């Protein structure tokens, strides 16, 4: 009895030493160089089990693909049980370092930014990575990535969704304001509207005119964690607590998201313009991500 009890941990250790990576069901990846942005991106693809509709699969693009794609792919796999399916595309970077994309993303997800103090000092970003590349990143998605996907998968060009969280949500709003014709559905999760003194909102007025004249449906979902404006009792990473809470208060994550959704919902668009707002009552800026992704997938596939 004693010998068998002692032997069990040794057997478990042997199993751990021979462990292999866990594959993600239905998923694949490839690297795609961009002539437009002069970067190489890692493209994560989830192909659903249900066969494609006659018009092809709907497509859902997810920014920050290294971290967010596994959540979206796993949720879409569950939705296949209800015979729902879309091609989920995560756009990330060719690295296995979990933290590196957190710095690479600044160039692609932010517009030209006047206030350079917004960029992290540690690790220091090169001048080329300090924002300003969001328009090039948008062009990569629509001019290079889309054709590559259409050449390999049956896709529905009219049923496409763009999702992003945080700076990714800022990117989604920037694309929607400037190029509303590019996607049917826009999902901005906890969008960083505060970035660079709310410069993204400079294009809101022009978007209103475009939305009112658009013939095809345009649908918007804005999500946020209801606790994203709550003061912290402990600052992350040893940062000064008072300064951290001051930044949280100034960012107005919940108020900015709700205010934008309210303004957009008052538009008298006659082309199937839909605006929804969702705050997740018990979630903060990080814990809201799984819920917002799940809501985004259902929003994209609503009939």
PDB file of N, CA, C and O in Angstrom, residues 154-207:
ATOM      1  N   UNK A 154     -14.329  28.991 -48.823  1.00  0.00           N
ATOM      2  CA  UNK A 154     -15.567  29.582 -49.337  1.00  0.00           C
ATOM      3  C   UNK A 154     -16.072  30.630 -48.345  1.00  0.00           C
ATOM      4  O   UNK A 154     -16.529  30.291 -47.246  1.00  0.00           O
ATOM      5  N   UNK A 155     -15.963  31.900 -48.686  1.00  0.00           N
ATOM      6  CA  UNK A 155     -16.329  32.961 -47.757  1.00  0.00           C
ATOM      7  C   UNK A 155     -17.424  33.839 -48.349  1.00  0.00           C
ATOM      8  O   UNK A 155     -17.544  33.982 -49.566  1.00  0.00           O
ATOM      9  N   UNK A 156     -18.212  34.405 -47.460  1.00  0.00           N
ATOM     10  CA  UNK A 156     -19.276  35.323 -47.840  1.00  0.00           C
ATOM     11  C   UNK A 156     -18.755  36.752 -47.669  1.00  0.00           C
ATOM     12  O   UNK A 156     -18.572  37.222 -46.534  1.00  0.00           O
ATOM     13  N   UNK A 157     -18.527  37.436 -48.746  1.00  0.00           N
ATOM     14  CA  UNK A 157     -17.951  38.781 -48.698  1.00  0.00           C
ATOM     15  C   UNK A 157     -18.899  39.792 -48.066  1.00  0.00           C
ATOM     16  O   UNK A 157     -18.449  40.870 -47.647  1.00  0.00           O
ATOM     17  N   UNK A 158     -20.194  39.464 -47.976  1.00  0.00           N
ATOM     18  CA  UNK A 158     -21.164  40.404 -47.427  1.00  0.00           C
ATOM     19  C   UNK A 158     -21.415  40.193 -45.939  1.00  0.00           C
ATOM     20  O   UNK A 158     -22.084  41.018 -45.305  1.00  0.00           O
ATOM     21  N   UNK A 159     -20.896  39.123 -45.376  1.00  0.00           N
ATOM     22  CA  UNK A 159     -21.141  38.799 -43.964  1.00  0.00           C
ATOM     23  C   UNK A 159     -19.809  38.748 -43.225  1.00  0.00           C
ATOM     24  O   UNK A 159     -19.295  37.677 -42.897  1.00  0.00           O
ATOM     25  N   UNK A 160     -19.246  39.915 -42.960  1.00  0.00           N
ATOM     26  CA  UNK A 160     -17.933  39.965 -42.339  1.00  0.00           C
ATOM     27  C   UNK A 160     -17.968  40.896 -41.131  1.00  0.00           C
ATOM     28  O   UNK A 160     -18.631  41.934 -41.139  1.00  0.00           O
ATOM     29  N   UNK A 161     -17.224  40.506 -40.101  1.00  0.00           N
ATOM     30  CA  UNK A 161     -17.245  41.179 -38.800  1.00  0.00           C
ATOM     31  C   UNK A 161     -15.826  41.512 -38.370  1.00  0.00           C
ATOM     32  O   UNK A 161     -14.904  40.720 -38.581  1.00  0.00           O
ATOM     33  N   UNK A 162     -15.658  42.670 -37.745  1.00  0.00           N
ATOM     34  CA  UNK A 162     -14.367  43.071 -37.183  1.00  0.00           C
ATOM     35  C   UNK A 162     -14.526  43.234 -35.678  1.00  0.00           C
ATOM     36  O   UNK A 162     -15.375  43.997 -35.210  1.00  0.00           O
ATOM     37  N   UNK A 163     -13.696  42.503 -34.912  1.00  0.00           N
ATOM     38  CA  UNK A 163     -13.725  42.548 -33.443  1.00  0.00           C
ATOM     39  C   UNK A 163     -12.361  42.958 -32.914  1.00  0.00           C
ATOM     40  O   UNK A 163     -11.322  42.502 -33.400  1.00  0.00           O
ATOM     41  N   UNK A 164     -12.362  43.815 -31.885  1.00  0.00           N
ATOM     42  CA  UNK A 164     -11.118  44.150 -31.198  1.00  0.00           C
ATOM     43  C   UNK A 164     -11.411  44.556 -29.773  1.00  0.00           C
ATOM     44  O   UNK A 164     -12.490  45.097 -29.462  1.00  0.00           O
ATOM     45  N   UNK A 165     -10.441  44.310 -28.889  1.00  0.00           N
ATOM     46  CA  UNK A 165     -10.590  44.645 -27.465  1.00  0.00           C
ATOM     47  C   UNK A 165      -9.540  45.666 -27.061  1.00  0.00           C
ATOM     48  O   UNK A 165      -8.380  45.570 -27.462  1.00  0.00           O
ATOM     49  N   UNK A 166      -9.942  46.648 -26.263  1.00  0.00           N
ATOM     50  CA  UNK A 166      -9.034  47.662 -25.727  1.00  0.00           C
ATOM     51  C   UNK A 166      -8.476  48.525 -26.860  1.00  0.00           C
ATOM     52  O   UNK A 166      -9.250  49.185 -27.547  1.00  0.00           O
ATOM     53  N   UNK A 167      -7.164  48.499 -27.104  1.00  0.00           N
ATOM     54  CA  UNK A 167      -6.652  49.203 -28.279  1.00  0.00           C
ATOM     55  C   UNK A 167      -7.233  48.602 -29.552  1.00  0.00           C
ATOM     56  O   UNK A 167      -7.411  49.303 -30.551  1.00  0.00           O
ATOM     57  N   UNK A 168      -7.538  47.305 -29.517  1.00  0.00           N
ATOM     58  CA  UNK A 168      -8.220  46.686 -30.649  1.00  0.00           C
ATOM     59  C   UNK A 168      -9.602  47.277 -30.850  1.00  0.00           C
ATOM     60  O   UNK A 168     -10.069  47.451 -31.981  1.00  0.00           O
ATOM     61  N   UNK A 169     -10.294  47.606 -29.747  1.00  0.00           N
ATOM     62  CA  UNK A 169     -11.588  48.273 -29.854  1.00  0.00           C
ATOM     63  C   UNK A 169     -11.454  49.674 -30.422  1.00  0.00           C
ATOM     64  O   UNK A 169     -12.309  50.129 -31.188  1.00  0.00           O
ATOM     65  N   UNK A 170     -10.377  50.360 -30.058  1.00  0.00           N
ATOM     66  CA  UNK A 170     -10.079  51.662 -30.653  1.00  0.00           C
ATOM     67  C   UNK A 170      -9.890  51.521 -32.159  1.00  0.00           C
ATOM     68  O   UNK A 170     -10.410  52.326 -32.944  1.00  0.00           O
ATOM     69  N   UNK A 171      -9.157  50.485 -32.565  1.00  0.00           N
ATOM     70  CA  UNK A 171      -8.935  50.226 -33.989  1.00  0.00           C
ATOM     71  C   UNK A 171     -10.255  49.971 -34.708  1.00  0.00           C
ATOM     72  O   UNK A 171     -10.502  50.503 -35.800  1.00  0.00           O
ATOM     73  N   UNK A 172     -11.134  49.179 -34.108  1.00  0.00           N
ATOM     74  CA  UNK A 172     -12.435  48.888 -34.714  1.00  0.00           C
ATOM     75  C   UNK A 172     -13.220  50.177 -34.949  1.00  0.00           C
ATOM     76  O   UNK A 172     -13.797  50.390 -36.032  1.00  0.00           O
ATOM     77  N   UNK A 173     -13.244  51.049 -33.956  1.00  0.00           N
ATOM     78  CA  UNK A 173     -13.979  52.311 -34.123  1.00  0.00           C
ATOM     79  C   UNK A 173     -13.350  53.174 -35.210  1.00  0.00           C
ATOM     80  O   UNK A 173     -14.065  53.807 -36.002  1.00  0.00           O
ATOM     81  N   UNK A 174     -12.019  53.195 -35.271  1.00  0.00           N
ATOM     82  CA  UNK A 174     -11.355  53.976 -36.313  1.00  0.00           C
ATOM     83  C   UNK A 174     -11.715  53.495 -37.705  1.00  0.00           C
ATOM     84  O   UNK A 174     -11.966  54.298 -38.610  1.00  0.00           O
ATOM     85  N   UNK A 175     -11.738  52.172 -37.886  1.00  0.00           N
ATOM     86  CA  UNK A 175     -12.117  51.611 -39.189  1.00  0.00           C
ATOM     87  C   UNK A 175     -13.571  51.924 -39.495  1.00  0.00           C
ATOM     88  O   UNK A 175     -13.916  52.329 -40.614  1.00  0.00           O
ATOM     89  N   UNK A 176     -14.428  51.763 -38.511  1.00  0.00           N
ATOM     90  CA  UNK A 176     -15.853  52.000 -38.731  1.00  0.00           C
ATOM     91  C   UNK A 176     -16.118  53.458 -39.112  1.00  0.00           C
ATOM     92  O   UNK A 176     -16.894  53.740 -40.030  1.00  0.00           O
ATOM     93  N   UNK A 177     -15.477  54.392 -38.423  1.00  0.00           N
ATOM     94  CA  UNK A 177     -15.704  55.804 -38.710  1.00  0.00           C
ATOM     95  C   UNK A 177     -15.194  56.192 -40.095  1.00  0.00           C
ATOM     96  O   UNK A 177     -15.830  56.967 -40.808  1.00  0.00           O
ATOM     97  N   UNK A 178     -14.044  55.645 -40.493  1.00  0.00           N
ATOM     98  CA  UNK A 178     -13.433  56.039 -41.763  1.00  0.00           C
ATOM     99  C   UNK A 178     -13.899  55.193 -42.942  1.00  0.00           C
ATOM    100  O   UNK A 178     -14.007  55.681 -44.062  1.00  0.00           O
ATOM    101  N   UNK A 179     -14.148  53.893 -42.679  1.00  0.00           N
ATOM    102  CA  UNK A 179     -14.455  52.961 -43.770  1.00  0.00           C
ATOM    103  C   UNK A 179     -15.666  52.097 -43.395  1.00  0.00           C
ATOM    104  O   UNK A 179     -15.564  50.867 -43.324  1.00  0.00           O
ATOM    105  N   UNK A 180     -16.818  52.691 -43.145  1.00  0.00           N
ATOM    106  CA  UNK A 180     -17.963  51.896 -42.677  1.00  0.00           C
ATOM    107  C   UNK A 180     -18.424  50.846 -43.665  1.00  0.00           C
ATOM    108  O   UNK A 180     -19.087  49.874 -43.280  1.00  0.00           O
ATOM    109  N   UNK A 181     -18.067  50.998 -44.931  1.00  0.00           N
ATOM    110  CA  UNK A 181     -18.480  50.027 -45.941  1.00  0.00           C
ATOM    111  C   UNK A 181     -17.688  48.727 -45.885  1.00  0.00           C
ATOM    112  O   UNK A 181     -18.045  47.745 -46.555  1.00  0.00           O
ATOM    113  N   UNK A 182     -16.625  48.673 -45.100  1.00  0.00           N
ATOM    114  CA  UNK A 182     -15.695  47.547 -45.148  1.00  0.00           C
ATOM    115  C   UNK A 182     -16.210  46.288 -44.459  1.00  0.00           C
ATOM    116  O   UNK A 182     -15.808  45.172 -44.812  1.00  0.00           O
ATOM    117  N   UNK A 183     -17.067  46.442 -43.452  1.00  0.00           N
ATOM    118  CA  UNK A 183     -17.599  45.300 -42.710  1.00  0.00           C
ATOM    119  C   UNK A 183     -19.083  45.529 -42.459  1.00  0.00           C
ATOM    120  O   UNK A 183     -19.549  46.678 -42.385  1.00  0.00           O
ATOM    121  N   UNK A 184     -19.788  44.441 -42.296  1.00  0.00           N
ATOM    122  CA  UNK A 184     -21.197  44.543 -41.926  1.00  0.00           C
ATOM    123  C   UNK A 184     -21.346  44.785 -40.433  1.00  0.00           C
ATOM    124  O   UNK A 184     -22.189  45.577 -40.001  1.00  0.00           O
ATOM    125  N   UNK A 185     -20.513  44.082 -39.629  1.00  0.00           N
ATOM    126  CA  UNK A 185     -20.611  44.141 -38.174  1.00  0.00           C
ATOM    127  C   UNK A 185     -19.311  44.654 -37.577  1.00  0.00           C
ATOM    128  O   UNK A 185     -18.220  44.206 -37.955  1.00  0.00           O
ATOM    129  N   UNK A 186     -19.438  45.577 -36.620  1.00  0.00           N
ATOM    130  CA  UNK A 186     -18.293  46.101 -35.889  1.00  0.00           C
ATOM    131  C   UNK A 186     -18.512  45.844 -34.399  1.00  0.00           C
ATOM    132  O   UNK A 186     -19.553  46.241 -33.855  1.00  0.00           O
ATOM    133  N   UNK A 187     -17.543  45.199 -33.754  1.00  0.00           N
ATOM    134  CA  UNK A 187     -17.648  44.933 -32.320  1.00  0.00           C
ATOM    135  C   UNK A 187     -16.440  45.552 -31.626  1.00  0.00           C
ATOM    136  O   UNK A 187     -15.312  45.089 -31.788  1.00  0.00           O
ATOM    137  N   UNK A 188     -16.689  46.615 -30.866  1.00  0.00           N
ATOM    138  CA  UNK A 188     -15.635  47.297 -30.115  1.00  0.00           C
ATOM    139  C   UNK A 188     -15.787  46.917 -28.648  1.00  0.00           C
ATOM    140  O   UNK A 188     -16.726  47.346 -27.974  1.00  0.00           O
ATOM    141  N   UNK A 189     -14.863  46.105 -28.162  1.00  0.00           N
ATOM    142  CA  UNK A 189     -14.877  45.641 -26.776  1.00  0.00           C
ATOM    143  C   UNK A 189     -13.952  46.527 -25.947  1.00  0.00           C
ATOM    144  O   UNK A 189     -12.764  46.649 -26.254  1.00  0.00           O
ATOM    145  N   UNK A 190     -14.502  47.141 -24.919  1.00  0.00           N
ATOM    146  CA  UNK A 190     -13.728  48.041 -24.044  1.00  0.00           C
ATOM    147  C   UNK A 190     -12.821  48.966 -24.857  1.00  0.00           C
ATOM    148  O   UNK A 190     -11.607  49.013 -24.643  1.00  0.00           O
ATOM    149  N   UNK A 191     -13.386  49.696 -25.812  1.00  0.00           N
ATOM    150  CA  UNK A 191     -12.546  50.506 -26.694  1.00  0.00           C
ATOM    151  C   UNK A 191     -11.832  51.622 -25.934  1.00  0.00           C
ATOM    152  O   UNK A 191     -12.416  52.289 -25.085  1.00  0.00           O
ATOM    153  N   UNK A 192     -10.570  51.837 -26.263  1.00  0.00           N
ATOM    154  CA  UNK A 192      -9.761  52.874 -25.604  1.00  0.00           C
ATOM    155  C   UNK A 192     -10.050  54.232 -26.242  1.00  0.00           C
ATOM    156  O   UNK A 192      -9.160  54.861 -26.844  1.00  0.00           O
ATOM    157  N   UNK A 193     -11.272  54.692 -26.083  1.00  0.00           N
ATOM    158  CA  UNK A 193     -11.692  55.957 -26.681  1.00  0.00           C
ATOM    159  C   UNK A 193     -10.856  57.111 -26.146  1.00  0.00           C
ATOM    160  O   UNK A 193     -10.613  58.106 -26.839  1.00  0.00           O
ATOM    161  N   UNK A 194     -10.368  56.980 -24.923  1.00  0.00           N
ATOM    162  CA  UNK A 194      -9.574  58.033 -24.283  1.00  0.00           C
ATOM    163  C   UNK A 194      -8.244  58.290 -24.982  1.00  0.00           C
ATOM    164  O   UNK A 194      -7.643  59.359 -24.810  1.00  0.00           O
ATOM    165  N   UNK A 195      -7.780  57.366 -25.805  1.00  0.00           N
ATOM    166  CA  UNK A 195      -6.445  57.438 -26.397  1.00  0.00           C
ATOM    167  C   UNK A 195      -6.228  58.770 -27.123  1.00  0.00           C
ATOM    168  O   UNK A 195      -7.044  59.181 -27.946  1.00  0.00           O
ATOM    169  N   UNK A 196      -5.123  59.418 -26.826  1.00  0.00           N
ATOM    170  CA  UNK A 196      -4.715  60.655 -27.501  1.00  0.00           C
ATOM    171  C   UNK A 196      -5.842  61.689 -27.507  1.00  0.00           C
ATOM    172  O   UNK A 196      -6.215  62.229 -28.554  1.00  0.00           O
ATOM    173  N   UNK A 197      -6.378  61.935 -26.293  1.00  0.00           N
ATOM    174  CA  UNK A 197      -7.426  62.948 -26.132  1.00  0.00           C
ATOM    175  C   UNK A 197      -8.635  62.685 -27.031  1.00  0.00           C
ATOM    176  O   UNK A 197      -9.201  63.600 -27.643  1.00  0.00           O
ATOM    177  N   UNK A 198      -9.021  61.420 -27.117  1.00  0.00           N
ATOM    178  CA  UNK A 198     -10.213  60.999 -27.865  1.00  0.00           C
ATOM    179  C   UNK A 198     -10.138  61.373 -29.344  1.00  0.00           C
ATOM    180  O   UNK A 198     -11.154  61.675 -29.980  1.00  0.00           O
ATOM    181  N   UNK A 199      -8.944  61.308 -29.896  1.00  0.00           N
ATOM    182  CA  UNK A 199      -8.782  61.719 -31.295  1.00  0.00           C
ATOM    183  C   UNK A 199      -9.600  60.869 -32.251  1.00  0.00           C
ATOM    184  O   UNK A 199      -9.956  61.324 -33.346  1.00  0.00           O
ATOM    185  N   UNK A 200      -9.938  59.635 -31.868  1.00  0.00           N
ATOM    186  CA  UNK A 200     -10.728  58.779 -32.746  1.00  0.00           C
ATOM    187  C   UNK A 200     -12.097  59.392 -33.037  1.00  0.00           C
ATOM    188  O   UNK A 200     -12.684  59.167 -34.107  1.00  0.00           O
ATOM    189  N   UNK A 201     -12.609  60.200 -32.122  1.00  0.00           N
ATOM    190  CA  UNK A 201     -13.945  60.761 -32.292  1.00  0.00           C
ATOM    191  C   UNK A 201     -13.980  61.899 -33.303  1.00  0.00           C
ATOM    192  O   UNK A 201     -15.071  62.364 -33.671  1.00  0.00           O
ATOM    193  N   UNK A 202     -12.815  62.333 -33.780  1.00  0.00           N
ATOM    194  CA  UNK A 202     -12.800  63.387 -34.790  1.00  0.00           C
ATOM    195  C   UNK A 202     -13.493  62.942 -36.079  1.00  0.00           C
ATOM    196  O   UNK A 202     -13.981  63.774 -36.847  1.00  0.00           O
ATOM    197  N   UNK A 203     -13.532  61.636 -36.306  1.00  0.00           N
ATOM    198  CA  UNK A 203     -14.155  61.111 -37.526  1.00  0.00           C
ATOM    199  C   UNK A 203     -15.598  60.691 -37.313  1.00  0.00           C
ATOM    200  O   UNK A 203     -16.236  60.162 -38.231  1.00  0.00           O
ATOM    201  N   UNK A 204     -16.132  60.915 -36.117  1.00  0.00           N
ATOM    202  CA  UNK A 204     -17.501  60.478 -35.830  1.00  0.00           C
ATOM    203  C   UNK A 204     -18.524  61.215 -36.675  1.00  0.00           C
ATOM    204  O   UNK A 204     -19.462  60.610 -37.204  1.00  0.00           O
ATOM    205  N   UNK A 205     -18.363  62.537 -36.819  1.00  0.00           N
ATOM    206  CA  UNK A 205     -19.344  63.317 -37.580  1.00  0.00           C
ATOM    207  C   UNK A 205     -19.405  62.871 -39.038  1.00  0.00           C
ATOM    208  O   UNK A 205     -20.489  62.740 -39.617  1.00  0.00           O
ATOM    209  N   UNK A 206     -18.248  62.623 -39.645  1.00  0.00           N
ATOM    210  CA  UNK A 206     -18.235  62.143 -41.018  1.00  0.00           C
ATOM    211  C   UNK A 206     -18.880  60.780 -41.151  1.00  0.00           C
ATOM    212  O   UNK A 206     -19.546  60.483 -42.156  1.00  0.00           O
ATOM    213  N   UNK A 207     -18.713  59.947 -40.129  1.00  0.00           N
ATOM    214  CA  UNK A 207     -19.326  58.624 -40.136  1.00  0.00           C
ATOM    215  C   UNK A 207     -20.841  58.718 -40.124  1.00  0.00           C
ATOM    216  O   UNK A 207     -21.525  57.939 -40.794  1.00  0.00           O
TER     217      UNK A 207
END
